[in-house]
């Protein structure tokens, strides 16, 4: 039992709670739990137990219960990939993404090293224009508005003429970008077959197209995609494609499938697009923009786009989200009414939701601390989401994402390993380390183990005193990272 302390003179709640934690029987375990989640900003609190048994003898090999913890619960990482929400977990996500992409380029993680000899390209696909915006042109020192904008100027990406900017088209494009990408992967196969004068059936029997892609927001609030696309044999990364399946053929197929202008080389239109029919907004074609960049990925440092550079580039953007374009990182849906603006009473009648005054928004749009351009995209997404013909898009739910509803990172089945597999390996290593540190014997590898667990969610976040410990952990991690960066920089200069 902890000692009873008189902490009435301590004004800070966090300091008072930290003193109480320090007087528990096992404060070191409290500190250890905080350090194990590596500064996670909002860890998940669990209660429960787990037992590992020998499947044959039913002998209990290991057991754990949160009732033995000083605080009565277990802290686990939130796992949020967004750097704005949890820098710690986002770093782990970025590292996993790096290894996933790198394995599909150089081998490793069950992928053979010979994969680096397969034709590979790095593709960037952008959204079309919905109106002129302020920018920093590469070929001119000044924007079209006549001003030379600074690198971080707030007006970059905002419309020159907001009154004529096609906000509806921009939001609908974001909403269908994921579906457009999915269709594009199909059309690339069709275009490649046409380029090689083959039937699609023959092409599918001879090779496989593998890919991994990540979405990134531009300053104008529209997503664009970075993708690694690779040609494999029919079984995937374990065998090379035929010699006639070259980078040139893949490049031609990608450009044809994504570029809207006609190409005399092909006699059949195989360009990817979607048609959105609407009585309110008019029919629209969802296509890629004119800026389609396709570059070969080289191996062993023979060019600018090496395996390592591409993997690092993709991992960098895997933890970013819509808030990097100036929007908010939280949903705008009123929780009590679920964004409907009303509550259904016991008698079946609808009562106006008092929490949002019937707007369905958790906070009024005029109160959002965002630019006018971003606020208008949010307002447009919210309005479109409540039109019956766009109800299936649920744009009111994704208004804070400016309409984008897709996954930020996806890959084809046989590109490389999975994020889940990487996490399982890390979990197994940490479990083995914990057993070694605790002095437990490792079971024979031929022994079949059975794990029986029972867990329940308790809460999220730290106790006030634990938050102080977490802040210290984050500081130490940042200091270590800065020291490593300095050492790396000094090493490069010395070399």
XYZ file of C-alpha atoms in Angstrom:
495
model
C 0.000 0.000 0.000
C 1.341 3.470 -0.844
C 2.062 5.820 2.001
C -0.505 8.544 2.696
C 1.062 11.860 1.777
C -0.028 15.407 2.447
C 0.296 17.069 -0.966
C -2.085 19.945 -0.343
C 0.776 22.438 -0.659
C 1.651 21.225 -4.193
C -0.313 23.365 -6.636
C 0.562 21.534 -9.862
C -1.705 18.549 -10.499
C 0.967 16.854 -12.638
C 3.671 17.253 -10.001
C 1.310 16.052 -7.268
C 0.413 12.968 -9.317
C 4.075 12.281 -10.083
C 4.885 12.347 -6.371
C 2.065 9.853 -5.749
C 3.427 7.581 -8.479
C 6.940 7.860 -7.076
C 5.656 6.561 -3.737
C 4.124 3.414 -5.200
C 5.768 0.109 -4.349
C 7.203 -0.273 -7.869
C 7.726 3.153 -9.408
C 10.450 1.741 -11.669
C 7.792 -0.345 -13.441
C 5.655 2.782 -13.943
C 8.610 4.546 -15.539
C 9.422 1.435 -17.600
C 5.902 1.326 -19.076
C 6.138 4.973 -20.119
C 9.525 4.379 -21.742
C 8.305 1.260 -23.541
C 5.728 3.288 -25.499
C 8.612 5.611 -26.526
C 6.886 8.912 -25.911
C 3.575 7.999 -27.568
C 1.326 11.055 -27.151
C -1.883 9.182 -26.345
C -1.256 5.534 -25.422
C -4.067 3.009 -25.120
C -4.776 1.757 -21.578
C -5.676 -1.942 -21.377
C -6.717 -4.258 -18.570
C -6.633 -8.016 -18.805
C -4.372 -11.006 -18.805
C -2.532 -13.432 -21.066
C -1.219 -16.944 -20.518
C 1.145 -19.029 -22.668
C 0.724 -22.815 -22.381
C 2.349 -25.902 -23.779
C -0.286 -27.262 -26.161
C 0.517 -30.874 -25.282
C 0.932 -30.822 -21.520
C -1.124 -27.654 -20.855
C 1.712 -26.525 -18.619
C 1.693 -22.777 -17.966
C 4.955 -21.426 -19.329
C 4.289 -17.726 -18.844
C 1.482 -15.592 -17.480
C 0.801 -11.901 -17.141
C -2.006 -9.867 -15.593
C -2.485 -6.121 -15.274
C -3.558 -6.657 -11.657
C 0.152 -7.039 -10.921
C 0.939 -3.621 -12.382
C 1.444 -0.704 -9.945
C -1.232 1.331 -11.763
C -3.480 -1.656 -12.570
C -3.266 -1.270 -16.342
C -0.961 -1.711 -19.321
C 0.090 1.097 -21.663
C 0.352 0.295 -25.385
C 1.175 2.588 -28.283
C -1.665 4.278 -30.175
C -0.152 3.300 -33.559
C -1.285 6.532 -35.259
C 0.632 7.111 -38.492
C 0.029 10.890 -38.489
C 3.035 12.917 -37.376
C 0.689 15.689 -36.217
C -1.024 13.282 -33.824
C 1.835 11.142 -32.545
C 5.417 11.820 -33.678
C 6.656 8.677 -31.927
C 4.279 6.209 -33.582
C 4.567 7.988 -36.922
C 8.337 7.430 -36.875
C 7.758 3.696 -36.403
C 5.192 3.717 -39.246
C 7.633 5.574 -41.513
C 10.393 3.099 -40.686
C 8.112 0.154 -41.459
C 7.053 1.762 -44.736
C 10.705 2.346 -45.644
C 11.566 -1.319 -45.116
C 8.441 -2.410 -47.010
C 9.314 -0.254 -50.035
C 13.040 -1.037 -49.849
C 12.368 -4.785 -49.747
C 10.417 -4.501 -52.995
C 13.356 -2.698 -54.616
C 16.487 -4.344 -53.209
C 15.253 -7.563 -51.634
C 14.996 -8.735 -48.060
C 11.969 -9.565 -45.870
C 11.248 -12.744 -47.935
C 11.946 -10.900 -51.232
C 15.019 -12.134 -53.206
C 17.801 -9.650 -53.994
C 17.417 -10.406 -57.700
C 14.351 -8.159 -57.666
C 16.679 -5.190 -58.161
C 17.247 -6.392 -61.744
C 13.538 -6.122 -62.601
C 12.303 -3.066 -64.552
C 11.221 -0.459 -61.960
C 9.944 3.094 -62.312
C 8.974 5.865 -59.896
C 5.733 7.571 -60.930
C 4.164 10.834 -59.776
C 0.535 11.462 -60.742
C -1.095 14.807 -59.997
C -4.587 16.283 -60.070
C -5.770 18.472 -62.947
C -6.229 22.222 -62.619
C -9.447 23.613 -61.169
C -8.292 27.205 -61.460
C -5.025 29.143 -61.397
C -3.254 29.242 -58.013
C -0.306 31.149 -56.568
C 2.910 29.182 -57.067
C 6.663 29.319 -57.548
C 7.248 28.419 -61.230
C 10.506 26.643 -62.001
C 11.123 28.535 -65.226
C 10.215 31.977 -63.883
C 11.130 33.866 -60.724
C 7.621 35.277 -60.394
C 4.146 33.853 -60.020
C 1.494 34.573 -62.624
C 0.194 37.234 -60.217
C 3.475 39.126 -60.713
C 4.854 38.528 -57.219
C 7.920 36.475 -56.314
C 6.586 34.387 -53.429
C 8.768 33.149 -50.606
C 9.287 29.430 -50.088
C 6.781 29.291 -47.218
C 4.476 32.096 -48.309
C 0.932 31.468 -46.951
C -0.702 32.339 -50.263
C 0.999 29.501 -52.138
C -1.589 27.032 -53.437
C -4.519 29.408 -52.970
C -6.602 30.497 -55.996
C -5.809 33.686 -57.862
C -9.548 34.176 -58.341
C -11.468 32.354 -55.571
C -14.840 33.370 -57.044
C -14.203 31.348 -60.221
C -12.260 28.448 -58.703
C -13.978 25.084 -59.226
C -14.260 23.962 -55.596
C -16.885 21.353 -56.441
C -14.623 19.755 -59.021
C -11.667 19.813 -56.629
C -13.572 18.059 -53.833
C -15.080 15.481 -56.174
C -11.646 14.776 -57.614
C -10.246 14.132 -54.125
C -13.221 11.908 -53.340
C -12.612 9.724 -56.419
C -8.786 9.793 -56.482
C -8.503 6.365 -54.843
C -10.934 4.807 -57.308
C -9.097 6.496 -60.198
C -5.822 4.953 -59.039
C -7.429 1.495 -58.847
C -8.740 1.865 -62.391
C -5.377 3.158 -63.575
C -3.602 -0.025 -62.462
C -5.983 -1.971 -64.688
C -5.538 0.368 -67.646
C -1.746 0.217 -67.381
C -1.984 -3.533 -67.986
C -4.217 -2.964 -70.997
C -1.912 -0.297 -72.427
C 1.145 -2.489 -71.884
C -0.490 -5.366 -73.745
C -1.365 -3.048 -76.626
C 2.169 -1.617 -76.690
C 3.630 -5.130 -76.912
C 1.028 -6.277 -79.473
C -0.273 -8.966 -77.127
C -3.609 -9.985 -75.760
C -4.216 -9.233 -72.087
C -4.526 -12.937 -71.390
C -1.100 -13.597 -72.897
C 0.378 -10.680 -70.980
C -1.027 -11.901 -67.666
C 0.424 -15.327 -68.298
C 3.873 -13.878 -69.024
C 4.319 -11.248 -66.313
C 2.864 -9.464 -63.321
C 2.759 -5.741 -62.515
C 3.494 -4.998 -58.844
C 3.253 -1.608 -57.184
C 3.331 0.348 -53.926
C 1.972 3.875 -53.676
C 1.536 6.678 -51.173
C -0.724 9.745 -51.333
C 0.469 13.266 -50.550
C -1.430 16.552 -50.332
C -0.314 19.462 -52.459
C -0.478 23.009 -51.130
C -3.663 23.584 -53.118
C -5.405 20.858 -51.080
C -5.472 18.171 -53.783
C -3.853 14.772 -53.426
C -1.243 13.378 -55.774
C 0.297 9.935 -55.768
C 3.879 8.677 -55.702
C 4.185 5.073 -56.812
C 6.815 2.421 -57.366
C 5.759 0.182 -60.264
C 7.704 -2.984 -61.063
C 7.522 -5.729 -63.680
C 7.823 -9.309 -62.382
C 7.430 -12.811 -63.697
C 4.035 -14.533 -63.347
C 4.791 -15.636 -59.765
C 5.839 -12.190 -58.586
C 9.163 -10.979 -57.189
C 10.744 -14.445 -57.134
C 11.220 -14.557 -60.910
C 12.170 -11.945 -63.533
C 9.839 -10.838 -66.326
C 10.541 -11.753 -69.974
C 13.401 -9.842 -71.619
C 10.992 -7.958 -73.867
C 9.246 -6.439 -70.824
C 11.454 -3.360 -70.515
C 11.414 -0.067 -68.647
C 10.647 1.675 -71.938
C 7.540 -0.430 -72.515
C 6.339 0.119 -68.941
C 6.941 3.875 -69.208
C 4.986 4.104 -72.450
C 2.063 2.161 -70.975
C 1.914 4.325 -67.846
C 1.986 7.563 -69.792
C -0.682 6.403 -72.174
C -2.989 5.158 -69.410
C -2.687 8.401 -67.433
C -2.255 11.126 -70.039
C -5.365 12.580 -71.615
C -3.943 13.718 -74.970
C -4.186 11.351 -77.983
C -1.266 9.157 -78.975
C -1.023 7.824 -82.530
C 0.878 4.740 -81.336
C -2.326 3.240 -79.950
C -5.468 2.634 -81.966
C -7.747 2.054 -78.975
C -8.518 4.493 -76.151
C -7.252 2.954 -72.945
C -6.856 6.038 -70.773
C -8.100 5.763 -67.200
C -10.941 8.047 -66.154
C -14.164 8.018 -64.168
C -17.482 9.668 -64.957
C -19.447 11.306 -62.148
C -23.050 11.998 -63.112
C -24.981 14.615 -61.133
C -28.046 16.752 -61.664
C -26.767 19.294 -59.124
C -23.169 19.719 -60.280
C -23.318 18.440 -63.857
C -21.521 15.415 -65.287
C -17.755 15.396 -64.746
C -14.815 13.303 -65.896
C -12.282 12.460 -63.214
C -8.837 12.268 -64.855
C -5.204 12.808 -63.955
C -3.538 16.141 -64.558
C -1.090 16.837 -67.354
C 1.965 16.517 -65.088
C 2.784 12.828 -65.211
C 6.364 12.042 -64.219
C 7.832 8.576 -64.873
C 11.492 7.919 -64.047
C 13.536 4.742 -63.957
C 14.778 3.515 -60.580
C 18.422 2.485 -60.740
C 20.254 0.078 -58.484
C 23.535 0.338 -56.573
C 23.719 4.131 -56.726
C 24.007 4.334 -60.510
C 21.629 7.300 -60.786
C 19.609 9.924 -58.921
C 16.665 7.632 -58.118
C 18.313 4.781 -56.242
C 16.509 2.123 -54.219
C 17.356 3.835 -50.948
C 16.381 7.307 -52.144
C 12.979 6.166 -53.405
C 12.223 4.179 -50.237
C 13.151 7.167 -48.084
C 11.054 9.501 -50.226
C 7.940 7.321 -49.988
C 8.406 6.735 -46.245
C 8.711 10.472 -45.673
C 5.256 11.148 -47.071
C 3.585 8.091 -45.532
C 3.166 9.883 -42.188
C 1.768 13.106 -43.601
C -1.896 13.840 -44.010
C -4.334 16.536 -45.050
C -3.235 18.868 -42.255
C -0.017 19.444 -44.194
C -2.108 21.401 -46.697
C -3.419 23.649 -43.924
C -6.564 21.827 -42.834
C -7.387 20.282 -39.445
C -6.441 16.771 -38.290
C -9.760 15.906 -36.671
C -13.249 15.038 -37.834
C -15.824 17.827 -37.877
C -18.762 15.545 -37.142
C -20.800 16.317 -34.022
C -20.508 13.180 -31.873
C -23.965 13.259 -30.175
C -25.938 13.444 -33.423
C -23.368 11.812 -35.731
C -23.366 14.811 -38.073
C -27.110 14.595 -38.802
C -27.975 17.724 -36.837
C -30.851 16.088 -34.986
C -31.532 13.481 -32.331
C -34.295 10.929 -32.547
C -36.483 11.066 -29.447
C -38.233 8.108 -27.779
C -41.501 9.028 -29.486
C -39.887 8.884 -32.924
C -39.826 12.656 -33.500
C -36.606 14.402 -34.400
C -35.199 16.844 -31.871
C -32.687 19.500 -32.870
C -29.219 18.645 -31.578
C -28.285 21.206 -28.935
C -24.553 20.419 -29.117
C -24.211 21.656 -32.694
C -27.380 23.783 -33.031
C -28.573 21.556 -35.843
C -25.556 22.063 -38.109
C -24.107 18.596 -37.496
C -20.658 20.160 -37.113
C -18.593 19.697 -33.966
C -17.306 23.243 -34.368
C -18.563 26.054 -36.630
C -16.638 26.311 -39.881
C -16.029 30.090 -39.491
C -14.203 29.340 -36.227
C -11.653 27.010 -37.828
C -8.186 28.521 -37.832
C -7.497 27.739 -41.482
C -7.063 29.711 -44.665
C -10.074 30.860 -46.645
C -9.246 28.421 -49.452
C -9.153 25.431 -47.108
C -12.321 26.533 -45.313
C -14.142 26.752 -48.650
C -13.043 23.219 -49.600
C -14.305 21.956 -46.242
C -17.588 23.805 -46.692
C -17.971 22.401 -50.214
C -17.286 18.838 -49.075
C -19.808 19.196 -46.249
C -22.478 20.544 -48.587
C -21.900 17.908 -51.281
C -22.005 15.161 -48.684
C -25.574 16.036 -47.776
C -26.826 15.839 -51.371
C -28.774 12.581 -51.932
C -26.816 11.666 -55.064
C -23.485 11.891 -53.205
C -24.707 10.250 -50.006
C -22.653 7.108 -50.684
C -19.442 9.171 -50.672
C -20.089 10.395 -47.093
C -18.213 13.590 -47.841
C -19.462 15.199 -44.629
C -17.443 12.535 -42.816
C -14.313 13.354 -44.829
C -14.726 17.122 -45.002
C -11.653 17.656 -42.810
C -9.716 15.568 -45.368
C -10.954 17.906 -48.115
C -12.951 15.043 -49.597
C -10.194 12.417 -49.926
C -11.543 9.040 -48.738
C -8.838 6.634 -49.851
C -5.956 4.911 -48.106
C -2.742 6.902 -47.910
C -0.539 3.918 -48.676
C -1.402 0.746 -50.579
C 0.475 -1.976 -52.404
C -0.222 -4.932 -54.619
C -0.289 -8.330 -52.979
C 3.109 -9.542 -54.188
C 5.104 -6.323 -54.130
C 6.912 -7.256 -50.898
C 6.152 -7.987 -47.252
C 3.313 -6.365 -45.280
C 3.217 -3.875 -42.421
C 1.524 -6.551 -40.316
C 4.382 -8.995 -40.909
C 6.936 -6.359 -39.908
C 5.016 -5.635 -36.716
C 4.782 -9.349 -35.905
C 8.559 -9.718 -36.238
C 9.113 -6.710 -33.984
C 6.608 -8.042 -31.442
C 8.263 -11.468 -31.404
C 11.696 -9.913 -30.889
C 10.475 -7.736 -28.034
C 8.730 -10.703 -26.416
C 11.906 -12.783 -26.606
C 13.914 -9.897 -25.136
C 11.432 -9.482 -22.296
C 11.602 -13.195 -21.461
C 15.396 -13.102 -21.506
C 15.482 -10.041 -19.250
C 13.049 -11.743 -16.861
C 15.230 -14.866 -16.739
C 12.642 -17.133 -18.386
C 13.836 -20.068 -20.455
C 12.938 -19.980 -24.131
C 10.723 -22.947 -25.102
C 11.992 -25.558 -27.511
C 11.309 -24.498 -31.113
C 9.473 -27.796 -31.670
C 7.044 -27.073 -28.833
C 3.579 -25.923 -29.890
C 2.462 -22.953 -27.820
C -1.063 -21.764 -27.116
C -1.769 -18.227 -25.966
C -4.983 -17.458 -24.111
C -5.690 -13.761 -23.679
C -8.469 -11.554 -22.416
C -8.159 -7.786 -22.847
C -10.478 -4.820 -22.438
C -10.077 -1.158 -23.361
C -9.945 1.133 -20.340
C -8.985 4.613 -21.552
C -6.497 6.580 -23.662
C -3.720 8.883 -22.529
C -1.481 9.266 -19.503
C -2.011 10.158 -15.906
C -0.777 13.737 -15.273
C 2.370 12.482 -13.596
C 3.042 9.977 -16.374
C 2.790 12.817 -18.889
C 5.824 14.420 -17.227
C 7.730 11.140 -17.549
C 6.655 10.869 -21.205
C 7.848 14.423 -21.889
C 11.262 13.504 -20.479
C 11.335 10.378 -22.658
C 10.516 12.414 -25.771
C 13.251 14.897 -24.886
C 15.828 12.119 -24.527
C 14.733 10.558 -27.845
C 15.028 13.935 -29.616
C 18.458 14.544 -28.080
C 19.662 11.113 -29.194
C 18.338 11.685 -32.713
C 20.030 15.090 -32.966
C 23.294 13.592 -31.755
C 23.036 10.813 -34.351
C 22.310 13.354 -37.104
C 25.324 15.440 -36.066
C 27.548 12.379 -36.004
C 26.330 11.368 -39.464
C 26.873 14.875 -40.841
C 30.376 15.067 -39.358
C 31.172 11.645 -40.793
C 30.055 12.722 -44.275
C 32.144 15.911 -44.032
C 35.180 13.928 -42.827
C 34.870 11.481 -45.685
